[in-house]
């Protein structure tokens, strides 16, 4: 099979389609710092755009090769960014980055399967359960802040989150097992 080049239009479409996977990869390297993730993503896009002429793919569709290529760029951009930071967080993230990156690359298909299962499982939750998850994990509110916002006791919110996480874990495992994707 011969190597093919990717046009600028194809690149833009593929980046838009798979941005979540690359962003998730970066987020796993710099956990808990959305501002760092944004900076690294921007530099990753810039480097990828500048090197687009050197990207060639062999498969019938370039999706997976592009994701691997973008994640490789993102890995180096993350490491460079972390080296420039002078915080304990950055030092810890830098120490773990190689391990996390290798794990992500080796288990990309399984992680994507889990993500797809999670999407289906989230749809099964009630609106109130999804709201609690959203407030905690997307908005980053503490359990106390969620309790105040919802007029509940902090213990009740803690228990609800624990139950939701266990429910999602069982749902994901069941979905993967029923589709024969679980080892």
mmCIF file with all atom_site columns, C-alpha atoms in Angstrom:
data_model
loop_
_atom_site.group_PDB
_atom_site.id
_atom_site.type_symbol
_atom_site.label_atom_id
_atom_site.label_alt_id
_atom_site.label_comp_id
_atom_site.label_asym_id
_atom_site.label_entity_id
_atom_site.label_seq_id
_atom_site.pdbx_PDB_ins_code
_atom_site.Cartn_x
_atom_site.Cartn_y
_atom_site.Cartn_z
_atom_site.occupancy
_atom_site.B_iso_or_equiv
_atom_site.pdbx_formal_charge
_atom_site.auth_seq_id
_atom_site.auth_comp_id
_atom_site.auth_asym_id
_atom_site.auth_atom_id
_atom_site.pdbx_PDB_model_num
ATOM 1   C CA . UNK A 1 1   ? 0.000   0.000  0.000  1.00 0.00 ? 1   UNK A CA 1
ATOM 2   C CA . UNK A 1 2   ? 1.479   3.378  -0.947 1.00 0.00 ? 2   UNK A CA 1
ATOM 3   C CA . UNK A 1 3   ? 1.805   6.342  1.354  1.00 0.00 ? 3   UNK A CA 1
ATOM 4   C CA . UNK A 1 4   ? -0.620  9.203  0.901  1.00 0.00 ? 4   UNK A CA 1
ATOM 5   C CA . UNK A 1 5   ? -0.440  12.843 1.938  1.00 0.00 ? 5   UNK A CA 1
ATOM 6   C CA . UNK A 1 6   ? -3.179  14.592 3.857  1.00 0.00 ? 6   UNK A CA 1
ATOM 7   C CA . UNK A 1 7   ? -4.691  17.792 2.482  1.00 0.00 ? 7   UNK A CA 1
ATOM 8   C CA . UNK A 1 8   ? -5.214  20.809 4.716  1.00 0.00 ? 8   UNK A CA 1
ATOM 9   C CA . UNK A 1 9   ? -8.996  20.337 4.477  1.00 0.00 ? 9   UNK A CA 1
ATOM 10  C CA . UNK A 1 10  ? -8.737  16.674 5.459  1.00 0.00 ? 10  UNK A CA 1
ATOM 11  C CA . UNK A 1 11  ? -6.503  17.623 8.379  1.00 0.00 ? 11  UNK A CA 1
ATOM 12  C CA . UNK A 1 12  ? -9.014  20.166 9.700  1.00 0.00 ? 12  UNK A CA 1
ATOM 13  C CA . UNK A 1 13  ? -11.897 17.697 9.424  1.00 0.00 ? 13  UNK A CA 1
ATOM 14  C CA . UNK A 1 14  ? -9.946  14.905 11.123 1.00 0.00 ? 14  UNK A CA 1
ATOM 15  C CA . UNK A 1 15  ? -8.687  17.151 13.910 1.00 0.00 ? 15  UNK A CA 1
ATOM 16  C CA . UNK A 1 16  ? -12.253 18.284 14.587 1.00 0.00 ? 16  UNK A CA 1
ATOM 17  C CA . UNK A 1 17  ? -13.492 14.683 14.540 1.00 0.00 ? 17  UNK A CA 1
ATOM 18  C CA . UNK A 1 18  ? -10.814 13.349 16.895 1.00 0.00 ? 18  UNK A CA 1
ATOM 19  C CA . UNK A 1 19  ? -10.046 16.379 19.051 1.00 0.00 ? 19  UNK A CA 1
ATOM 20  C CA . UNK A 1 20  ? -11.606 14.692 22.090 1.00 0.00 ? 20  UNK A CA 1
ATOM 21  C CA . UNK A 1 21  ? -9.121  11.825 21.952 1.00 0.00 ? 21  UNK A CA 1
ATOM 22  C CA . UNK A 1 22  ? -6.084  14.062 21.647 1.00 0.00 ? 22  UNK A CA 1
ATOM 23  C CA . UNK A 1 23  ? -7.400  16.398 24.362 1.00 0.00 ? 23  UNK A CA 1
ATOM 24  C CA . UNK A 1 24  ? -8.069  13.389 26.596 1.00 0.00 ? 24  UNK A CA 1
ATOM 25  C CA . UNK A 1 25  ? -4.514  12.232 26.029 1.00 0.00 ? 25  UNK A CA 1
ATOM 26  C CA . UNK A 1 26  ? -3.141  15.642 27.031 1.00 0.00 ? 26  UNK A CA 1
ATOM 27  C CA . UNK A 1 27  ? -5.489  15.830 30.016 1.00 0.00 ? 27  UNK A CA 1
ATOM 28  C CA . UNK A 1 28  ? -4.157  12.499 31.261 1.00 0.00 ? 28  UNK A CA 1
ATOM 29  C CA . UNK A 1 29  ? -0.647  13.958 31.254 1.00 0.00 ? 29  UNK A CA 1
ATOM 30  C CA . UNK A 1 30  ? -1.493  17.189 33.101 1.00 0.00 ? 30  UNK A CA 1
ATOM 31  C CA . UNK A 1 31  ? -4.347  16.130 35.367 1.00 0.00 ? 31  UNK A CA 1
ATOM 32  C CA . UNK A 1 32  ? -6.320  18.881 37.029 1.00 0.00 ? 32  UNK A CA 1
ATOM 33  C CA . UNK A 1 33  ? -4.981  21.858 35.071 1.00 0.00 ? 33  UNK A CA 1
ATOM 34  C CA . UNK A 1 34  ? -7.423  22.915 32.322 1.00 0.00 ? 34  UNK A CA 1
ATOM 35  C CA . UNK A 1 35  ? -5.363  26.041 31.634 1.00 0.00 ? 35  UNK A CA 1
ATOM 36  C CA . UNK A 1 36  ? -2.312  23.889 30.881 1.00 0.00 ? 36  UNK A CA 1
ATOM 37  C CA . UNK A 1 37  ? -4.368  21.603 28.655 1.00 0.00 ? 37  UNK A CA 1
ATOM 38  C CA . UNK A 1 38  ? -5.514  24.542 26.522 1.00 0.00 ? 38  UNK A CA 1
ATOM 39  C CA . UNK A 1 39  ? -1.970  25.871 26.124 1.00 0.00 ? 39  UNK A CA 1
ATOM 40  C CA . UNK A 1 40  ? -0.626  22.437 25.174 1.00 0.00 ? 40  UNK A CA 1
ATOM 41  C CA . UNK A 1 41  ? -3.461  21.788 22.725 1.00 0.00 ? 41  UNK A CA 1
ATOM 42  C CA . UNK A 1 42  ? -2.806  25.101 20.970 1.00 0.00 ? 42  UNK A CA 1
ATOM 43  C CA . UNK A 1 43  ? 0.908   24.382 20.622 1.00 0.00 ? 43  UNK A CA 1
ATOM 44  C CA . UNK A 1 44  ? 0.117   20.836 19.453 1.00 0.00 ? 44  UNK A CA 1
ATOM 45  C CA . UNK A 1 45  ? -2.190  22.155 16.717 1.00 0.00 ? 45  UNK A CA 1
ATOM 46  C CA . UNK A 1 46  ? 0.420   24.691 15.646 1.00 0.00 ? 46  UNK A CA 1
ATOM 47  C CA . UNK A 1 47  ? 3.240   22.134 15.422 1.00 0.00 ? 47  UNK A CA 1
ATOM 48  C CA . UNK A 1 48  ? 0.996   19.623 13.622 1.00 0.00 ? 48  UNK A CA 1
ATOM 49  C CA . UNK A 1 49  ? -0.063  22.288 11.124 1.00 0.00 ? 49  UNK A CA 1
ATOM 50  C CA . UNK A 1 50  ? 3.543   23.276 10.521 1.00 0.00 ? 50  UNK A CA 1
ATOM 51  C CA . UNK A 1 51  ? 4.572   19.629 9.993  1.00 0.00 ? 51  UNK A CA 1
ATOM 52  C CA . UNK A 1 52  ? 1.506   18.591 7.993  1.00 0.00 ? 52  UNK A CA 1
ATOM 53  C CA . UNK A 1 53  ? 3.541   18.303 4.796  1.00 0.00 ? 53  UNK A CA 1
ATOM 54  C CA . UNK A 1 54  ? 5.577   15.518 6.397  1.00 0.00 ? 54  UNK A CA 1
ATOM 55  C CA . UNK A 1 55  ? 2.567   13.479 7.534  1.00 0.00 ? 55  UNK A CA 1
ATOM 56  C CA . UNK A 1 56  ? 1.798   10.516 5.322  1.00 0.00 ? 56  UNK A CA 1
ATOM 57  C CA . UNK A 1 57  ? -0.490  7.600  5.973  1.00 0.00 ? 57  UNK A CA 1
ATOM 58  C CA . UNK A 1 58  ? -0.715  4.078  4.641  1.00 0.00 ? 58  UNK A CA 1
ATOM 59  C CA . UNK A 1 59  ? -4.110  2.880  5.808  1.00 0.00 ? 59  UNK A CA 1
ATOM 60  C CA . UNK A 1 60  ? -7.230  3.354  3.704  1.00 0.00 ? 60  UNK A CA 1
ATOM 61  C CA . UNK A 1 61  ? -8.335  6.054  6.160  1.00 0.00 ? 61  UNK A CA 1
ATOM 62  C CA . UNK A 1 62  ? -5.844  8.254  8.018  1.00 0.00 ? 62  UNK A CA 1
ATOM 63  C CA . UNK A 1 63  ? -7.822  8.576  11.268 1.00 0.00 ? 63  UNK A CA 1
ATOM 64  C CA . UNK A 1 64  ? -5.861  6.277  13.580 1.00 0.00 ? 64  UNK A CA 1
ATOM 65  C CA . UNK A 1 65  ? -2.489  7.219  12.132 1.00 0.00 ? 65  UNK A CA 1
ATOM 66  C CA . UNK A 1 66  ? -3.312  10.902 12.533 1.00 0.00 ? 66  UNK A CA 1
ATOM 67  C CA . UNK A 1 67  ? -4.382  10.378 16.149 1.00 0.00 ? 67  UNK A CA 1
ATOM 68  C CA . UNK A 1 68  ? -1.126  8.557  16.937 1.00 0.00 ? 68  UNK A CA 1
ATOM 69  C CA . UNK A 1 69  ? 0.858   11.295 15.185 1.00 0.00 ? 69  UNK A CA 1
ATOM 70  C CA . UNK A 1 70  ? -1.022  14.079 16.999 1.00 0.00 ? 70  UNK A CA 1
ATOM 71  C CA . UNK A 1 71  ? -0.608  12.301 20.344 1.00 0.00 ? 71  UNK A CA 1
ATOM 72  C CA . UNK A 1 72  ? 3.127   11.988 19.721 1.00 0.00 ? 72  UNK A CA 1
ATOM 73  C CA . UNK A 1 73  ? 3.313   15.723 19.061 1.00 0.00 ? 73  UNK A CA 1
ATOM 74  C CA . UNK A 1 74  ? 1.108   16.389 22.097 1.00 0.00 ? 74  UNK A CA 1
ATOM 75  C CA . UNK A 1 75  ? 3.374   14.230 24.249 1.00 0.00 ? 75  UNK A CA 1
ATOM 76  C CA . UNK A 1 76  ? 6.448   16.279 23.346 1.00 0.00 ? 76  UNK A CA 1
ATOM 77  C CA . UNK A 1 77  ? 4.562   19.560 23.681 1.00 0.00 ? 77  UNK A CA 1
ATOM 78  C CA . UNK A 1 78  ? 3.305   18.447 27.113 1.00 0.00 ? 78  UNK A CA 1
ATOM 79  C CA . UNK A 1 79  ? 6.789   17.504 28.268 1.00 0.00 ? 79  UNK A CA 1
ATOM 80  C CA . UNK A 1 80  ? 8.199   20.828 27.035 1.00 0.00 ? 80  UNK A CA 1
ATOM 81  C CA . UNK A 1 81  ? 5.411   22.753 28.739 1.00 0.00 ? 81  UNK A CA 1
ATOM 82  C CA . UNK A 1 82  ? 5.794   20.874 32.016 1.00 0.00 ? 82  UNK A CA 1
ATOM 83  C CA . UNK A 1 83  ? 9.562   21.450 32.032 1.00 0.00 ? 83  UNK A CA 1
ATOM 84  C CA . UNK A 1 84  ? 8.957   25.208 31.834 1.00 0.00 ? 84  UNK A CA 1
ATOM 85  C CA . UNK A 1 85  ? 6.599   25.226 34.809 1.00 0.00 ? 85  UNK A CA 1
ATOM 86  C CA . UNK A 1 86  ? 8.109   25.689 38.242 1.00 0.00 ? 86  UNK A CA 1
ATOM 87  C CA . UNK A 1 87  ? 5.464   24.000 40.364 1.00 0.00 ? 87  UNK A CA 1
ATOM 88  C CA . UNK A 1 88  ? 5.248   20.794 42.343 1.00 0.00 ? 88  UNK A CA 1
ATOM 89  C CA . UNK A 1 89  ? 2.300   19.768 40.145 1.00 0.00 ? 89  UNK A CA 1
ATOM 90  C CA . UNK A 1 90  ? 4.403   20.092 37.007 1.00 0.00 ? 90  UNK A CA 1
ATOM 91  C CA . UNK A 1 91  ? 7.272   18.118 38.518 1.00 0.00 ? 91  UNK A CA 1
ATOM 92  C CA . UNK A 1 92  ? 4.949   15.269 39.500 1.00 0.00 ? 92  UNK A CA 1
ATOM 93  C CA . UNK A 1 93  ? 3.197   15.338 36.108 1.00 0.00 ? 93  UNK A CA 1
ATOM 94  C CA . UNK A 1 94  ? 6.552   15.331 34.323 1.00 0.00 ? 94  UNK A CA 1
ATOM 95  C CA . UNK A 1 95  ? 7.703   12.319 36.338 1.00 0.00 ? 95  UNK A CA 1
ATOM 96  C CA . UNK A 1 96  ? 4.557   10.409 35.405 1.00 0.00 ? 96  UNK A CA 1
ATOM 97  C CA . UNK A 1 97  ? 4.086   11.667 31.835 1.00 0.00 ? 97  UNK A CA 1
ATOM 98  C CA . UNK A 1 98  ? 6.114   8.966  30.081 1.00 0.00 ? 98  UNK A CA 1
ATOM 99  C CA . UNK A 1 99  ? 4.343   6.170  31.940 1.00 0.00 ? 99  UNK A CA 1
ATOM 100 C CA . UNK A 1 100 ? 0.890   7.658  31.260 1.00 0.00 ? 100 UNK A CA 1
ATOM 101 C CA . UNK A 1 101 ? 1.679   8.343  27.602 1.00 0.00 ? 101 UNK A CA 1
ATOM 102 C CA . UNK A 1 102 ? 2.919   4.792  27.018 1.00 0.00 ? 102 UNK A CA 1
ATOM 103 C CA . UNK A 1 103 ? -0.179  3.384  28.708 1.00 0.00 ? 103 UNK A CA 1
ATOM 104 C CA . UNK A 1 104 ? -2.447  5.585  26.577 1.00 0.00 ? 104 UNK A CA 1
ATOM 105 C CA . UNK A 1 105 ? -0.768  4.494  23.346 1.00 0.00 ? 105 UNK A CA 1
ATOM 106 C CA . UNK A 1 106 ? -0.781  0.795  24.246 1.00 0.00 ? 106 UNK A CA 1
ATOM 107 C CA . UNK A 1 107 ? -4.415  0.806  25.394 1.00 0.00 ? 107 UNK A CA 1
ATOM 108 C CA . UNK A 1 108 ? -5.971  3.360  23.009 1.00 0.00 ? 108 UNK A CA 1
ATOM 109 C CA . UNK A 1 109 ? -8.567  0.960  21.585 1.00 0.00 ? 109 UNK A CA 1
ATOM 110 C CA . UNK A 1 110 ? -9.679  -0.311 24.997 1.00 0.00 ? 110 UNK A CA 1
ATOM 111 C CA . UNK A 1 111 ? -9.899  3.246  26.338 1.00 0.00 ? 111 UNK A CA 1
ATOM 112 C CA . UNK A 1 112 ? -12.016 4.290  23.355 1.00 0.00 ? 112 UNK A CA 1
ATOM 113 C CA . UNK A 1 113 ? -14.297 1.270  23.913 1.00 0.00 ? 113 UNK A CA 1
ATOM 114 C CA . UNK A 1 114 ? -14.697 2.287  27.565 1.00 0.00 ? 114 UNK A CA 1
ATOM 115 C CA . UNK A 1 115 ? -15.480 5.857  26.552 1.00 0.00 ? 115 UNK A CA 1
ATOM 116 C CA . UNK A 1 116 ? -18.183 4.727  24.124 1.00 0.00 ? 116 UNK A CA 1
ATOM 117 C CA . UNK A 1 117 ? -19.669 2.475  26.811 1.00 0.00 ? 117 UNK A CA 1
ATOM 118 C CA . UNK A 1 118 ? -19.584 5.362  29.283 1.00 0.00 ? 118 UNK A CA 1
ATOM 119 C CA . UNK A 1 119 ? -21.484 7.585  26.853 1.00 0.00 ? 119 UNK A CA 1
ATOM 120 C CA . UNK A 1 120 ? -24.261 5.004  26.656 1.00 0.00 ? 120 UNK A CA 1
ATOM 121 C CA . UNK A 1 121 ? -24.305 4.537  30.404 1.00 0.00 ? 121 UNK A CA 1
ATOM 122 C CA . UNK A 1 122 ? -24.520 8.278  31.081 1.00 0.00 ? 122 UNK A CA 1
ATOM 123 C CA . UNK A 1 123 ? -27.664 8.404  28.967 1.00 0.00 ? 123 UNK A CA 1
ATOM 124 C CA . UNK A 1 124 ? -29.287 5.890  31.323 1.00 0.00 ? 124 UNK A CA 1
ATOM 125 C CA . UNK A 1 125 ? -28.837 8.155  34.346 1.00 0.00 ? 125 UNK A CA 1
ATOM 126 C CA . UNK A 1 126 ? -31.589 10.429 35.567 1.00 0.00 ? 126 UNK A CA 1
ATOM 127 C CA . UNK A 1 127 ? -31.331 14.158 34.915 1.00 0.00 ? 127 UNK A CA 1
ATOM 128 C CA . UNK A 1 128 ? -30.530 14.751 38.609 1.00 0.00 ? 128 UNK A CA 1
ATOM 129 C CA . UNK A 1 129 ? -27.731 12.163 38.561 1.00 0.00 ? 129 UNK A CA 1
ATOM 130 C CA . UNK A 1 130 ? -26.233 13.713 35.423 1.00 0.00 ? 130 UNK A CA 1
ATOM 131 C CA . UNK A 1 131 ? -26.466 17.157 37.035 1.00 0.00 ? 131 UNK A CA 1
ATOM 132 C CA . UNK A 1 132 ? -24.496 16.004 40.087 1.00 0.00 ? 132 UNK A CA 1
ATOM 133 C CA . UNK A 1 133 ? -21.797 14.511 37.842 1.00 0.00 ? 133 UNK A CA 1
ATOM 134 C CA . UNK A 1 134 ? -21.698 17.652 35.737 1.00 0.00 ? 134 UNK A CA 1
ATOM 135 C CA . UNK A 1 135 ? -21.333 19.926 38.743 1.00 0.00 ? 135 UNK A CA 1
ATOM 136 C CA . UNK A 1 136 ? -18.609 17.772 40.258 1.00 0.00 ? 136 UNK A CA 1
ATOM 137 C CA . UNK A 1 137 ? -16.501 16.760 37.265 1.00 0.00 ? 137 UNK A CA 1
ATOM 138 C CA . UNK A 1 138 ? -17.166 19.375 34.585 1.00 0.00 ? 138 UNK A CA 1
ATOM 139 C CA . UNK A 1 139 ? -17.623 22.433 36.790 1.00 0.00 ? 139 UNK A CA 1
ATOM 140 C CA . UNK A 1 140 ? -15.184 21.199 39.431 1.00 0.00 ? 140 UNK A CA 1
ATOM 141 C CA . UNK A 1 141 ? -17.420 22.045 42.379 1.00 0.00 ? 141 UNK A CA 1
ATOM 142 C CA . UNK A 1 142 ? -16.704 20.501 45.752 1.00 0.00 ? 142 UNK A CA 1
ATOM 143 C CA . UNK A 1 143 ? -19.231 18.227 47.418 1.00 0.00 ? 143 UNK A CA 1
ATOM 144 C CA . UNK A 1 144 ? -20.061 21.045 49.832 1.00 0.00 ? 144 UNK A CA 1
ATOM 145 C CA . UNK A 1 145 ? -20.673 23.481 46.976 1.00 0.00 ? 145 UNK A CA 1
ATOM 146 C CA . UNK A 1 146 ? -22.941 20.992 45.215 1.00 0.00 ? 146 UNK A CA 1
ATOM 147 C CA . UNK A 1 147 ? -24.859 20.389 48.452 1.00 0.00 ? 147 UNK A CA 1
ATOM 148 C CA . UNK A 1 148 ? -25.369 24.126 48.930 1.00 0.00 ? 148 UNK A CA 1
ATOM 149 C CA . UNK A 1 149 ? -26.433 24.627 45.330 1.00 0.00 ? 149 UNK A CA 1
ATOM 150 C CA . UNK A 1 150 ? -28.931 21.752 45.503 1.00 0.00 ? 150 UNK A CA 1
ATOM 151 C CA . UNK A 1 151 ? -30.120 22.374 49.067 1.00 0.00 ? 151 UNK A CA 1
ATOM 152 C CA . UNK A 1 152 ? -28.892 18.960 50.257 1.00 0.00 ? 152 UNK A CA 1
ATOM 153 C CA . UNK A 1 153 ? -26.605 17.673 52.962 1.00 0.00 ? 153 UNK A CA 1
ATOM 154 C CA . UNK A 1 154 ? -22.973 17.132 51.959 1.00 0.00 ? 154 UNK A CA 1
ATOM 155 C CA . UNK A 1 155 ? -23.202 13.507 53.110 1.00 0.00 ? 155 UNK A CA 1
ATOM 156 C CA . UNK A 1 156 ? -26.157 12.916 50.810 1.00 0.00 ? 156 UNK A CA 1
ATOM 157 C CA . UNK A 1 157 ? -24.244 14.334 47.836 1.00 0.00 ? 157 UNK A CA 1
ATOM 158 C CA . UNK A 1 158 ? -21.203 12.210 48.708 1.00 0.00 ? 158 UNK A CA 1
ATOM 159 C CA . UNK A 1 159 ? -23.366 9.081  48.908 1.00 0.00 ? 159 UNK A CA 1
ATOM 160 C CA . UNK A 1 160 ? -25.125 9.949  45.637 1.00 0.00 ? 160 UNK A CA 1
ATOM 161 C CA . UNK A 1 161 ? -21.793 10.406 43.827 1.00 0.00 ? 161 UNK A CA 1
ATOM 162 C CA . UNK A 1 162 ? -20.489 7.130  45.207 1.00 0.00 ? 162 UNK A CA 1
ATOM 163 C CA . UNK A 1 163 ? -23.594 5.273  44.053 1.00 0.00 ? 163 UNK A CA 1
ATOM 164 C CA . UNK A 1 164 ? -23.508 6.904  40.619 1.00 0.00 ? 164 UNK A CA 1
ATOM 165 C CA . UNK A 1 165 ? -19.834 5.969  40.122 1.00 0.00 ? 165 UNK A CA 1
ATOM 166 C CA . UNK A 1 166 ? -20.518 2.353  41.133 1.00 0.00 ? 166 UNK A CA 1
ATOM 167 C CA . UNK A 1 167 ? -23.560 2.234  38.864 1.00 0.00 ? 167 UNK A CA 1
ATOM 168 C CA . UNK A 1 168 ? -21.514 3.585  35.939 1.00 0.00 ? 168 UNK A CA 1
ATOM 169 C CA . UNK A 1 169 ? -18.715 1.116  36.602 1.00 0.00 ? 169 UNK A CA 1
ATOM 170 C CA . UNK A 1 170 ? -21.141 -1.825 36.536 1.00 0.00 ? 170 UNK A CA 1
ATOM 171 C CA . UNK A 1 171 ? -22.873 -0.471 33.442 1.00 0.00 ? 171 UNK A CA 1
ATOM 172 C CA . UNK A 1 172 ? -19.583 -0.011 31.550 1.00 0.00 ? 172 UNK A CA 1
ATOM 173 C CA . UNK A 1 173 ? -18.376 -3.494 32.465 1.00 0.00 ? 173 UNK A CA 1
ATOM 174 C CA . UNK A 1 174 ? -21.713 -4.978 31.430 1.00 0.00 ? 174 UNK A CA 1
ATOM 175 C CA . UNK A 1 175 ? -21.719 -3.109 28.120 1.00 0.00 ? 175 UNK A CA 1
ATOM 176 C CA . UNK A 1 176 ? -18.164 -4.197 27.304 1.00 0.00 ? 176 UNK A CA 1
ATOM 177 C CA . UNK A 1 177 ? -18.855 -7.782 28.305 1.00 0.00 ? 177 UNK A CA 1
ATOM 178 C CA . UNK A 1 178 ? -22.047 -7.968 26.231 1.00 0.00 ? 178 UNK A CA 1
ATOM 179 C CA . UNK A 1 179 ? -20.167 -6.687 23.193 1.00 0.00 ? 179 UNK A CA 1
ATOM 180 C CA . UNK A 1 180 ? -17.265 -9.077 23.777 1.00 0.00 ? 180 UNK A CA 1
ATOM 181 C CA . UNK A 1 181 ? -14.785 -6.240 24.265 1.00 0.00 ? 181 UNK A CA 1
ATOM 182 C CA . UNK A 1 182 ? -13.806 -7.017 27.833 1.00 0.00 ? 182 UNK A CA 1
ATOM 183 C CA . UNK A 1 183 ? -10.824 -9.228 28.560 1.00 0.00 ? 183 UNK A CA 1
#
